Tab-separated table of C-alpha atoms and ligand atoms in Angstrom:
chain	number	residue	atom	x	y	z
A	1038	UNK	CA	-10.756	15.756	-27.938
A	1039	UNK	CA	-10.952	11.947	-28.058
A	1040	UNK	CA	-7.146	11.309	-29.197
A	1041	UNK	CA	-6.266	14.124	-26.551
A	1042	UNK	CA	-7.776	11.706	-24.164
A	1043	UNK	CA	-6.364	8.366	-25.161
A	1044	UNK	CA	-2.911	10.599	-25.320
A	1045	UNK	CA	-3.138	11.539	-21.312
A	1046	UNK	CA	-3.888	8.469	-20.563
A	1047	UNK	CA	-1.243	6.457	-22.243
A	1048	UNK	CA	1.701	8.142	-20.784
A	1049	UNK	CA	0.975	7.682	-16.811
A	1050	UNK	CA	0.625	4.142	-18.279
A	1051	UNK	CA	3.942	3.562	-19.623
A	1052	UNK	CA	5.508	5.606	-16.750
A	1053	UNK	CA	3.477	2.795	-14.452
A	1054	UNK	CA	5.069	-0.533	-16.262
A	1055	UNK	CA	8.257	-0.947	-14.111
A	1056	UNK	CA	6.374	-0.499	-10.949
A	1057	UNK	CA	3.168	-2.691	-12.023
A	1058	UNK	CA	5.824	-5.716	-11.480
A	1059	UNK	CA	5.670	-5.375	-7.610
A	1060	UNK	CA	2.027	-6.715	-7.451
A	1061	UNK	CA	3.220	-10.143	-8.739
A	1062	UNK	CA	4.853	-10.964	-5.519
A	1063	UNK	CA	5.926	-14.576	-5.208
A	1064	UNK	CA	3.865	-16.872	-3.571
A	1065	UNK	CA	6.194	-19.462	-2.046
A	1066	UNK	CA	5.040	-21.319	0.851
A	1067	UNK	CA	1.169	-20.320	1.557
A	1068	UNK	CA	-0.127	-22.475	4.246
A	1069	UNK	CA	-2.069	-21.187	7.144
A	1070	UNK	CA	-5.432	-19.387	6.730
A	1071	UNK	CA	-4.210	-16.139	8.303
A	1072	UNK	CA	-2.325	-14.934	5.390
A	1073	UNK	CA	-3.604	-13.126	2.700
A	1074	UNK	CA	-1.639	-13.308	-0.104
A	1075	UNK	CA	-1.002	-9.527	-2.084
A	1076	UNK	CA	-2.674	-11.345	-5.256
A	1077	UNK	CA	-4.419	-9.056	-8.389
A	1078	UNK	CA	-7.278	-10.196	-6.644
A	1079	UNK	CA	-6.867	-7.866	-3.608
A	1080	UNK	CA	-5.625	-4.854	-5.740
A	1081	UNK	CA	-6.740	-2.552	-8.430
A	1082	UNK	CA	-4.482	-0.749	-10.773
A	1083	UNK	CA	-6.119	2.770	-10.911
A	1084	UNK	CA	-4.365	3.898	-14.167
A	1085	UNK	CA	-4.855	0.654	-16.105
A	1086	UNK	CA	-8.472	0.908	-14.964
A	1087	UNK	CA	-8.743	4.505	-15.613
A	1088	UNK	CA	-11.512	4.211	-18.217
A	1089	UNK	CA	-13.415	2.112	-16.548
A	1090	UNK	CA	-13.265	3.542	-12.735
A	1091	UNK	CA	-17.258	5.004	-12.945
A	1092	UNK	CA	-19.369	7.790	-13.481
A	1093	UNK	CA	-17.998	11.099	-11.542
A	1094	UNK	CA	-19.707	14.014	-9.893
A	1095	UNK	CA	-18.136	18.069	-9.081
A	1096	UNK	CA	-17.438	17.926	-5.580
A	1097	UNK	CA	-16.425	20.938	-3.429
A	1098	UNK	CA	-13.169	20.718	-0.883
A	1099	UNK	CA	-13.290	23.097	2.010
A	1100	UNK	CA	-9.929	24.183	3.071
A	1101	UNK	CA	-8.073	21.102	1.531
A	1102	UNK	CA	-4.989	19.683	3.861
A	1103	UNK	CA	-3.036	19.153	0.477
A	1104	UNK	CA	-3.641	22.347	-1.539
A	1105	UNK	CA	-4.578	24.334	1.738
A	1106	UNK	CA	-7.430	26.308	-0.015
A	1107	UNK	CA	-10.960	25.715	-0.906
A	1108	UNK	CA	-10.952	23.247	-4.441
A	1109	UNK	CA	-13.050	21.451	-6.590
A	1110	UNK	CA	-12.178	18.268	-8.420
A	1111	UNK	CA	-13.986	15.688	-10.753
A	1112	UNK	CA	-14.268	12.617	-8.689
A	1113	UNK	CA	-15.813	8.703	-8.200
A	1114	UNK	CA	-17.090	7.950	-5.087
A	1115	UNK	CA	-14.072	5.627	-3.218
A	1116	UNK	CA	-16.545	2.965	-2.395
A	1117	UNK	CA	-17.778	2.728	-6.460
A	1118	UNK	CA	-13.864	2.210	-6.980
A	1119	UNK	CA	-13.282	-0.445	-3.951
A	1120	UNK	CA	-16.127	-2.341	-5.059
A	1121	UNK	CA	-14.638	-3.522	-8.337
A	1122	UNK	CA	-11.652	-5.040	-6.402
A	1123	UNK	CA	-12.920	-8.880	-6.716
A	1124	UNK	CA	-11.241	-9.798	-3.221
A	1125	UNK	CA	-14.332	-6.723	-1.803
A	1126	UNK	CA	-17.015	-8.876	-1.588
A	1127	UNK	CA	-15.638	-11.664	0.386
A	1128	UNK	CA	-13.545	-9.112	2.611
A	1129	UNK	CA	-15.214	-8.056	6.057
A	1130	UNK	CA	-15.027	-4.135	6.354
A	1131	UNK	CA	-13.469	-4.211	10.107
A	1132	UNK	CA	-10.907	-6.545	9.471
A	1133	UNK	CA	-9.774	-5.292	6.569
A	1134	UNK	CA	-6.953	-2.222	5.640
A	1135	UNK	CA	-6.993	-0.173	2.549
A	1136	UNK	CA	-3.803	0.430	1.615
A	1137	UNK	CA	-2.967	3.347	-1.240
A	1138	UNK	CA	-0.037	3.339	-3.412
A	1139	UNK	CA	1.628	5.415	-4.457
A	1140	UNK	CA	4.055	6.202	-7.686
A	1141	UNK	CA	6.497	7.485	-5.245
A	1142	UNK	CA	6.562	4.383	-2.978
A	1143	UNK	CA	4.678	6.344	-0.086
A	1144	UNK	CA	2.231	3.565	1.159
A	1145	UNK	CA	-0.407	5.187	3.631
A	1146	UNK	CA	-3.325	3.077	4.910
A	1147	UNK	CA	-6.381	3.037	6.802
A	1148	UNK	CA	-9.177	0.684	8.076
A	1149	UNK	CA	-11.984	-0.131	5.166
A	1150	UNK	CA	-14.693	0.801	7.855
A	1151	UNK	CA	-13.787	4.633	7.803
A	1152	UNK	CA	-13.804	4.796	4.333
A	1153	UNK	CA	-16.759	3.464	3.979
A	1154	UNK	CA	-18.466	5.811	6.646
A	1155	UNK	CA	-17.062	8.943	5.628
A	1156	UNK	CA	-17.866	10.463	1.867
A	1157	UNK	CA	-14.406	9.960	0.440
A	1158	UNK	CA	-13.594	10.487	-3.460
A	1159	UNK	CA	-11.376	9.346	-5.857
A	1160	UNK	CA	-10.665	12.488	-7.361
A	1161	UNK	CA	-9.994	12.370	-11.273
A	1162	UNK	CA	-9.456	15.868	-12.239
A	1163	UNK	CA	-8.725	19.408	-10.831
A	1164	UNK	CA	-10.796	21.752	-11.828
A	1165	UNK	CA	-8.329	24.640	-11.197
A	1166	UNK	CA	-6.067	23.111	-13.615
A	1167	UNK	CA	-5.149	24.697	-17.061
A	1168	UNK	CA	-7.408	24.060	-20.167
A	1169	UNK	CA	-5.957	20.750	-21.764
A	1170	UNK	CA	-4.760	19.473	-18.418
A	1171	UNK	CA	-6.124	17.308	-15.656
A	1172	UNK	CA	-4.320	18.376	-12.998
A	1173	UNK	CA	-2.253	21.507	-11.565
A	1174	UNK	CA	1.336	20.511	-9.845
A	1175	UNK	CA	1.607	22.051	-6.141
A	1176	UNK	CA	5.098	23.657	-5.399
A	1177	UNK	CA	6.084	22.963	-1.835
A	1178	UNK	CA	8.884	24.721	-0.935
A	1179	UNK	CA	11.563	24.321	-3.009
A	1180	UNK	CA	9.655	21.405	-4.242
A	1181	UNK	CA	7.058	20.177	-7.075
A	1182	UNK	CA	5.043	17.550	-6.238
A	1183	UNK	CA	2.954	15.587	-9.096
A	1184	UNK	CA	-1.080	15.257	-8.038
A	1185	UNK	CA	-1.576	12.992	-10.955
A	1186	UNK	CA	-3.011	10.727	-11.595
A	1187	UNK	CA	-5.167	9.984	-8.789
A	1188	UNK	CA	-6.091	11.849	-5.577
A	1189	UNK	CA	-7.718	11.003	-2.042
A	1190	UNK	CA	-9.965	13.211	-0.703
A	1191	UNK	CA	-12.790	13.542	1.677
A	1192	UNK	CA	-15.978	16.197	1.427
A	1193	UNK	CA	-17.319	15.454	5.448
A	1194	UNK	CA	-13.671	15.027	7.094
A	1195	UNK	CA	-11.609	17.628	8.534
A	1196	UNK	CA	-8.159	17.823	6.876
A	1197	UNK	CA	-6.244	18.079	10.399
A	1198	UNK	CA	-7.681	14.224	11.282
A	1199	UNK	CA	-4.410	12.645	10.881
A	1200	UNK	CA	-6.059	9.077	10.782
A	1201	UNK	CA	-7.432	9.680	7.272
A	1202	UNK	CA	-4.916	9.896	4.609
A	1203	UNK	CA	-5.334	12.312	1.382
A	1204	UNK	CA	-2.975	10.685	-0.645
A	1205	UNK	CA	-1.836	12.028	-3.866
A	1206	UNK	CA	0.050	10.855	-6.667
A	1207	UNK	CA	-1.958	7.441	-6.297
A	1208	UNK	CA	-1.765	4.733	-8.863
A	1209	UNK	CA	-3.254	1.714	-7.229
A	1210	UNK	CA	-5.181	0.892	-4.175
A	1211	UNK	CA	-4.878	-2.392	-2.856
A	1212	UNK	CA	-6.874	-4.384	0.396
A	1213	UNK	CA	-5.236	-6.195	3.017
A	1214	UNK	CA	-7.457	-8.766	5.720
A	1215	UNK	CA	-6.200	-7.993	8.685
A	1216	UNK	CA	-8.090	-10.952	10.827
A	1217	UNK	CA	-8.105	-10.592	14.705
A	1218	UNK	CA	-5.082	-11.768	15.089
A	1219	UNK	CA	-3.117	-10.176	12.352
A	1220	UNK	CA	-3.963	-6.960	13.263
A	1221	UNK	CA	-1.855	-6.714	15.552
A	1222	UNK	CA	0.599	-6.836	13.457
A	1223	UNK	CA	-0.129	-4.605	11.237
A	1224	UNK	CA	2.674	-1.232	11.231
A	1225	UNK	CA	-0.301	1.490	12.918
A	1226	UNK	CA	1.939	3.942	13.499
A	1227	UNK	CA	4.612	4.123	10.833
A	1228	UNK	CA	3.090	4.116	7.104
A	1229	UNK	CA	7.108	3.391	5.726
A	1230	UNK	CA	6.701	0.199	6.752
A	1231	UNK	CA	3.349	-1.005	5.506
A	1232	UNK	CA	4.709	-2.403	2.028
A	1233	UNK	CA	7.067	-4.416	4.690
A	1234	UNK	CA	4.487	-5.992	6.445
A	1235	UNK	CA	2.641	-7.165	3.374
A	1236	UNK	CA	5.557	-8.854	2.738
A	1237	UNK	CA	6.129	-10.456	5.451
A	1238	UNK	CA	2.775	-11.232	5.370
A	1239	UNK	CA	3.077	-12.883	2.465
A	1240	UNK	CA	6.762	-14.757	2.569
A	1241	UNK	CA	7.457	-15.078	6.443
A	1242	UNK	CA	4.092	-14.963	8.462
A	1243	UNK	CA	3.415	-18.903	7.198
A	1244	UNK	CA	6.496	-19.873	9.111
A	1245	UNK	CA	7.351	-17.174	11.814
A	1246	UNK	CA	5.217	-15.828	14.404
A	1247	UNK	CA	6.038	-12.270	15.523
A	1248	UNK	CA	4.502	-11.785	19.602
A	1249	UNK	CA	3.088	-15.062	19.003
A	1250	UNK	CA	0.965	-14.343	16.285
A	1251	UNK	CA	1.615	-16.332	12.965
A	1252	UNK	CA	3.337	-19.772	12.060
A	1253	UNK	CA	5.458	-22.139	14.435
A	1254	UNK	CA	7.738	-24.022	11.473
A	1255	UNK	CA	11.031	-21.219	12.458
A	1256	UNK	CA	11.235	-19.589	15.246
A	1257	UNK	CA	9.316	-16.621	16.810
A	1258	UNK	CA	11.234	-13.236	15.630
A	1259	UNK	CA	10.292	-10.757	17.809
A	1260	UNK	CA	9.768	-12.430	21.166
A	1261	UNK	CA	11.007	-11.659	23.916
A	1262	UNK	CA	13.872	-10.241	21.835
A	1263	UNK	CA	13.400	-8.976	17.910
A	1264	UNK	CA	15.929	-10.779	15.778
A	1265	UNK	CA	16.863	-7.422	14.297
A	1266	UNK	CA	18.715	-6.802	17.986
A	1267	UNK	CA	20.491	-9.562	17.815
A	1268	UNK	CA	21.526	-10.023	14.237
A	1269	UNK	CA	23.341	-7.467	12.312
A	1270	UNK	CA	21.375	-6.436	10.070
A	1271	UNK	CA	23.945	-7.038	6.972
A	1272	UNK	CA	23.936	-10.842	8.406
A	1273	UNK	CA	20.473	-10.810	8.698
A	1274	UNK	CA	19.597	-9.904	4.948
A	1275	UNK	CA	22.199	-11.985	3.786
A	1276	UNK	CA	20.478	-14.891	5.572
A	1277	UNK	CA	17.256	-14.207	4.444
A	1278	UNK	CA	18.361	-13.813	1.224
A	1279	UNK	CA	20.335	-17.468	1.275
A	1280	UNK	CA	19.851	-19.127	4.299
A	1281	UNK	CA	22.164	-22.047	3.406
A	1282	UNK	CA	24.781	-19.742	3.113
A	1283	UNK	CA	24.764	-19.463	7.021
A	1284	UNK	CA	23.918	-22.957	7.546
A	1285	UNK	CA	24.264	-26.886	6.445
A	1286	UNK	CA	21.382	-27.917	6.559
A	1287	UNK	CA	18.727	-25.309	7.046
A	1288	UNK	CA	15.163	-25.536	7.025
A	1289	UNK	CA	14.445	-21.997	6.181
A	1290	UNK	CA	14.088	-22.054	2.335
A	1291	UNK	CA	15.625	-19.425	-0.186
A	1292	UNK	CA	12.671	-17.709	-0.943
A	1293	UNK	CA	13.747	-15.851	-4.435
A	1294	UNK	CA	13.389	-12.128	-2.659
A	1295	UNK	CA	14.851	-9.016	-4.399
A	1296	UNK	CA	17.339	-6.900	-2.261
A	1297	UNK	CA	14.974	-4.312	-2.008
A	1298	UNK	CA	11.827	-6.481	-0.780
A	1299	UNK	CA	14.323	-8.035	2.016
A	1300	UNK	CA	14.858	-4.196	3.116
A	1301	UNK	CA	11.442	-3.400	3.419
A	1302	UNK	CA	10.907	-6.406	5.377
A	1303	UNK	CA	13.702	-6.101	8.054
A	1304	UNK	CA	12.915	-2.442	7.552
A	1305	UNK	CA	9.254	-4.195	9.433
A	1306	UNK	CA	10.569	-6.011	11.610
A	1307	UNK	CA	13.096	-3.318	12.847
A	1308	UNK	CA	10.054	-1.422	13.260
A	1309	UNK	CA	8.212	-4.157	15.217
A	1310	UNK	CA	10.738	-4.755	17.855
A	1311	UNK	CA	9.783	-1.208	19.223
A	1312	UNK	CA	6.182	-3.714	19.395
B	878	HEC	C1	9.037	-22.549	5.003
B	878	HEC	C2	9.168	-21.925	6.286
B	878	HEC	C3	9.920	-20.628	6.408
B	878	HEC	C4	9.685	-19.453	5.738
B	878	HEC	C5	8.639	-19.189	4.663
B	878	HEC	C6	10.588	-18.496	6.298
B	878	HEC	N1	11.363	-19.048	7.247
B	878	HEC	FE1	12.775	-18.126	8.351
B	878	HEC	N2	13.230	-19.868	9.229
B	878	HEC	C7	12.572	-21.051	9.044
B	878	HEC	C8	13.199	-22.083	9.851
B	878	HEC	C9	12.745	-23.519	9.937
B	878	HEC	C10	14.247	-21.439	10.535
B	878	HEC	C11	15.245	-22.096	11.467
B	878	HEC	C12	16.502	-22.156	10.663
B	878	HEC	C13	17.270	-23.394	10.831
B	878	HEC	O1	16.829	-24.450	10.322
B	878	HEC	O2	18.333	-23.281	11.403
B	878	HEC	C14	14.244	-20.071	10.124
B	878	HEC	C15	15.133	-19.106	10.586
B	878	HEC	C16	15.024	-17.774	10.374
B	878	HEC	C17	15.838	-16.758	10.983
B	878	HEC	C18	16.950	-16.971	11.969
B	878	HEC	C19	16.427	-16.917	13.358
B	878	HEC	C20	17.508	-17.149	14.353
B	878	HEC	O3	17.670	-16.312	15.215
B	878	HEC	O4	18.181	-18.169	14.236
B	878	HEC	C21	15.421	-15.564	10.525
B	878	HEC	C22	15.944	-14.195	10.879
B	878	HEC	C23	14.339	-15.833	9.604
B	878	HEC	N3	14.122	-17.181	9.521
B	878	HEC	C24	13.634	-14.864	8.926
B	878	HEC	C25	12.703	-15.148	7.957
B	878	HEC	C26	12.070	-14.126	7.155
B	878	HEC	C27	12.298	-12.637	7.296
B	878	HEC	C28	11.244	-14.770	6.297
B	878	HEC	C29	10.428	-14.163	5.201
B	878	HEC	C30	11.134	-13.425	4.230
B	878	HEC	C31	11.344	-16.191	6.575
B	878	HEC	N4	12.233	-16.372	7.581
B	878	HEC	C32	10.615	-17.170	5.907
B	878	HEC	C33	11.496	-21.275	8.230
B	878	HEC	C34	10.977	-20.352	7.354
């Protein structure tokens, strides 16, 4: 029973290693107080943590959005879980997002403040699933998708709210401050483009404002025009990726993105000229 256990857990964690790289994003130029870096301090890496996540409870699902029957699953209260992020207890709940990751890049989010008021669970294990496993797969359509490792769900929320999320296939969560001001920026309506706006949270927002909001070093990118209107975008990730490359002389340095970070983050600001 005990190697069986060490055995499950081992594999998700190998599967995780390529990923686990994108949490070390760069921290180039890091100046005003606005911006919250995406450090380890502000994220917690579910499957690496796995032993150590706390003590779970049987809860009971009623009609469950993913599964769309009644379930039952082994699960840690989310709060328990949030708590041992070490940016938690200097974060305040209403300005702060909870983002969830997951192994398939799908990045939905929601504000700390409803998780905390509503029971939601980290669930561990389905209790439907086969003896020897901890979870069943769910065939949609013509598709499988993979509930491990982790699971959102909720045992007070309706599964038709569409402003909580029920992610599956979770392997980290991760907090973002979202002060006043940044708020506004951050992607409400289109989850694709949440990993974006961390980004440019973290490489452009020092520099850039976007509707005013953020630094004044470059130029504002999405005022009264976005820059993704009038650059094409092929010229515009080029220059972001090399700056100098467009111009002698610029002031905008190469910031050492990969190709696809620089997607995500025009992918944002494509997004934010609809803003
Ligand atoms: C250290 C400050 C700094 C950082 C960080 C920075 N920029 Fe810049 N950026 C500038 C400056 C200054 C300019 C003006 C370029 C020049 O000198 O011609 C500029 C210019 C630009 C332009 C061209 C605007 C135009 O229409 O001419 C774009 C687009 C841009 N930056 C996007 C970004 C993005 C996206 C990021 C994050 C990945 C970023 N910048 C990070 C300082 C910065």
């Amino acid at each position: 029973m005990q190697r069986a256990f060490y055995f499950l857990f081992f594999i998700p964690f190998l599967a995780c290693q390529p990923s686990a790289q994108k949490t070390e994003e760069k921290q180039s130029v890091d100046s005003t107080q606005t911006t919250i870096s995406r450090t380890d301090s502000s994220v917690i890496d579910l499957v690496e943590k796995k032993a150590t996540l706390g003590k779970s409870e049987t809860i009971a699902i009623t009609n469950d959005p993913v599964f769309h029957k009644d379930k039952t699953f082994e699960a840690i209260p989310l709060v328990n879980v949030l708590k041992q992020i070490p940016a938690y207890a200097s974060l305040k709940p209403e300005e702060t997002q909870v983002v969830f990751e997951c192994e398939d890049g799908y990045n939905p989010s929601m504000p700390l403040t409803k998780v905390i008021n509503s029971k939601a669970y980290l669930a561990i294990r389905d209790k439907d699933a086969p003896a020897g496993e901890d979870w069943t797969t769910l065939q949609k359509g013509s598709e499988t998708k993979k509930i491990a490792p982790f699971y959102i769900c909720y045992t007070d929320v309706k599964g038709e709210d569409p402003s909580y999320k029920w992610p599956y296939n979770l392997v980290r969560i991760s907090l973002t401050s979202a002060s006043k001001e940044t708020a506004a920026l951050f992607p409400k309506n289109d989850d694709s483009v949440v990993k974006g706006y961390g980004l440019f949270k973290t490489h452009c927002l020092t520099c850039h404002a976007l509707n005013g909001v953020g630094g004044t070093l470059g130029p504002e990118l999405n005022k009264p025009k976005s820059v993704t209107e009038y650059w094409k975008s092929e010229d515009l990730k080029a220059f972001i990726a090399n700056p100098a490359s467009y111009r002698d002389r610029v002031k905008m340095p190469n910031l050492g993105l990969k190709k696809k970070e620089i997607e995500e983050i025009v992918g944002y600001l494509s997004y934010m000229a609809k803003q």
